[in-house]
Tab-separated table of C-alpha atoms and ligand atoms in Angstrom:
chain	number	residue	atom	x	y	z
A	268	MET	CA	-35.987	69.943	38.738
A	269	ASN	CA	-38.937	70.851	40.983
A	270	ASP	CA	-38.532	74.469	40.043
A	271	CYS	CA	-38.460	73.809	36.302
A	272	LEU	CA	-41.168	75.634	34.335
A	273	PHE	CA	-41.441	72.976	31.634
A	274	CYS	CA	-41.532	70.120	34.177
A	275	LYS	CA	-44.476	71.921	35.773
A	276	ILE	CA	-46.200	72.245	32.395
A	277	ILE	CA	-45.589	68.538	31.701
A	278	ALA	CA	-47.008	67.655	35.133
A	279	GLY	CA	-50.104	69.764	34.412
A	280	GLU	CA	-49.325	72.185	37.249
A	281	ILE	CA	-49.097	75.106	34.813
A	282	PRO	CA	-51.507	75.288	31.860
A	283	CYS	CA	-50.348	75.147	28.263
A	284	ASN	CA	-51.850	75.016	24.804
A	285	LYS	CA	-50.927	71.423	24.023
A	286	VAL	CA	-50.012	70.260	20.527
A	287	TYR	CA	-49.023	66.654	21.238
A	288	GLU	CA	-48.225	64.256	24.066
A	289	ASP	CA	-47.031	60.685	24.446
A	290	ASP	CA	-45.152	58.796	27.145
A	291	GLU	CA	-41.825	60.509	26.392
A	292	ILE	CA	-42.655	63.794	24.662
A	293	CYS	CA	-44.830	66.846	25.125
A	294	ALA	CA	-45.350	69.686	22.619
A	295	PHE	CA	-47.145	72.958	23.290
A	296	HIS	CA	-47.494	76.388	21.737
A	297	ASP	CA	-44.910	78.990	22.696
A	298	ILE	CA	-46.471	81.666	24.889
A	299	SER	CA	-44.724	84.355	22.825
A	300	PRO	CA	-44.954	83.140	19.215
A	301	GLN	CA	-42.378	84.465	16.757
A	302	ALA	CA	-44.088	83.095	13.653
A	303	PRO	CA	-47.612	82.018	12.632
A	304	VAL	CA	-46.611	78.514	13.773
A	305	HIS	CA	-44.375	78.363	16.855
A	306	PHE	CA	-44.474	75.495	19.295
A	307	LEU	CA	-41.973	73.749	21.565
A	308	VAL	CA	-41.193	70.037	21.583
A	309	VAL	CA	-39.801	68.866	24.918
A	310	PRO	CA	-38.831	65.539	26.478
A	311	LYS	CA	-40.694	64.600	29.641
A	312	LYS	CA	-37.306	63.674	31.087
A	313	HIS	CA	-35.699	66.724	32.671
A	314	ILE	CA	-32.466	67.388	30.791
A	315	PRO	CA	-31.388	71.001	31.396
A	316	THR	CA	-29.527	71.704	28.140
A	317	LEU	CA	-28.350	69.879	25.040
A	318	MET	CA	-24.857	69.919	26.539
A	319	ASP	CA	-26.194	67.775	29.409
A	320	ALA	CA	-27.509	65.006	27.139
A	321	LYS	CA	-25.873	61.595	27.574
A	322	GLY	CA	-25.389	58.764	25.111
A	323	GLU	CA	-28.436	57.049	26.604
A	324	ASP	CA	-30.521	60.087	25.519
A	325	ALA	CA	-29.611	59.786	21.827
A	326	ALA	CA	-32.758	57.891	20.811
A	327	LEU	CA	-34.953	60.333	22.724
A	328	LEU	CA	-33.298	63.291	20.979
A	329	GLY	CA	-33.897	61.647	17.616
A	330	LYS	CA	-37.522	61.049	18.495
A	331	LEU	CA	-37.951	64.708	19.490
A	332	LEU	CA	-36.570	65.881	16.161
A	333	TYR	CA	-38.668	63.481	14.127
A	334	LYS	CA	-41.826	64.431	16.036
A	335	ALA	CA	-41.001	68.113	15.504
A	336	GLN	CA	-41.061	67.727	11.723
A	337	GLU	CA	-44.178	65.565	11.803
A	338	LEU	CA	-46.047	68.172	13.835
A	339	LEU	CA	-44.862	71.020	11.605
A	340	ALA	CA	-45.961	69.098	8.523
A	341	ALA	CA	-49.359	68.508	10.124
A	342	ARG	CA	-49.735	72.286	10.341
A	343	GLY	CA	-49.460	72.744	6.582
A	344	CYS	CA	-45.739	73.542	6.471
A	345	ALA	CA	-44.403	70.396	4.784
A	346	GLU	CA	-43.834	72.067	1.436
A	347	LYS	CA	-42.255	75.334	2.560
A	348	GLY	CA	-40.573	73.994	5.704
A	349	GLY	CA	-39.579	76.195	8.621
A	350	ARG	CA	-36.971	76.206	11.355
A	351	PHE	CA	-36.029	73.862	14.196
A	352	VAL	CA	-34.000	75.621	16.886
A	353	ILE	CA	-32.350	74.467	20.110
A	354	ASN	CA	-30.981	77.377	22.109
A	355	CYS	CA	-28.253	76.161	24.424
A	356	LYS	CA	-26.948	77.767	27.613
A	357	GLU	CA	-25.615	81.304	27.906
A	358	ASP	CA	-24.298	82.004	24.411
A	359	GLY	CA	-27.351	80.362	22.889
A	360	MET	CA	-29.587	82.651	24.996
A	361	GLN	CA	-31.463	79.704	26.495
A	362	THR	CA	-33.947	81.043	29.057
A	363	VAL	CA	-35.686	77.833	30.204
A	364	SER	CA	-33.339	75.110	31.476
A	365	HIS	CA	-35.170	72.083	30.094
A	366	ILE	CA	-34.230	70.982	26.558
A	367	HIS	CA	-36.746	72.121	23.975
A	368	ILE	CA	-36.877	72.363	20.213
A	369	HIS	CA	-38.482	75.546	18.927
A	370	VAL	CA	-40.480	74.713	15.796
A	371	LEU	CA	-41.318	77.706	13.628
A	372	GLY	CA	-43.128	77.983	10.324
A	373	GLY	CA	-45.693	79.866	8.292
A	374	ARG	CA	-43.434	82.704	7.151
A	375	PRO	CA	-39.930	83.159	5.703
A	376	LEU	CA	-37.400	83.281	8.556
A	377	LEU	CA	-34.270	85.407	8.353
A	378	TRP	CA	-30.787	83.923	8.547
A	379	PRO	CA	-28.354	84.425	10.210
A	380	PRO	CA	-29.962	85.211	13.569
A	381	GLY	CA	-28.701	88.346	15.353
B	525	LIG	P1	-35.475	79.587	25.167
B	525	LIG	O1	-35.240	81.065	25.253
B	525	LIG	O2	-34.889	78.943	23.967
B	525	LIG	O3	-35.086	78.888	26.457
B	525	LIG	O4	-37.029	79.417	24.956
B	525	LIG	C1	-37.964	79.439	25.991
B	525	LIG	C2	-39.288	79.697	25.352
B	525	LIG	O5	-40.297	79.350	26.289
B	525	LIG	C3	-39.540	81.156	24.951
B	525	LIG	O6	-39.762	81.237	23.541
B	525	LIG	C4	-40.773	81.538	25.756
B	525	LIG	O7	-41.641	82.368	25.032
B	525	LIG	C5	-41.376	80.202	26.060
B	525	LIG	N1	-42.197	80.162	27.253
B	525	LIG	C6	-41.939	80.710	28.469
B	525	LIG	N2	-42.926	80.442	29.336
B	525	LIG	C7	-43.831	79.694	28.657
B	525	LIG	C8	-45.077	79.094	29.004
B	525	LIG	N3	-45.603	79.211	30.245
B	525	LIG	N4	-45.754	78.403	28.048
B	525	LIG	C9	-45.247	78.284	26.810
B	525	LIG	N5	-44.069	78.821	26.422
B	525	LIG	C10	-43.375	79.509	27.335
B	526	LIG	ZN1	-37.634	70.292	33.593
């Protein structure tokens, strides 16, 4: 966990462009945005991947998802929507091993992904 990039961001050891924070959640802009709006919503609890979540994490996961839509709506995307993505492990091309929801909006997004 000590070597986790997002844990270091949450601890303030690495700077970020913060969108939101409370006692359980942190959200910050992605360093390499793929849309006019692109931020990450992460739990402060270190959970490496969605496959590692336990039953006791269910409420936290729900809170993350609800906060993701609230924050996207607050950025003017309520009407047109956007995309909420959780990449998971190798086949999901997850590159940072700390659960995060990518929240994207502000342009039409292609489907399916490559
Ligand atoms: P994933 O590939 O789903 O694990 O997503 C990791 C995301 O973290 C990528 O979209 C990166 O651009 C983003 N990222 C990596 N380093 C940072 C950082 N220091 N601050 C903000 N976002 C980052
Ligand atoms: Zn972590």
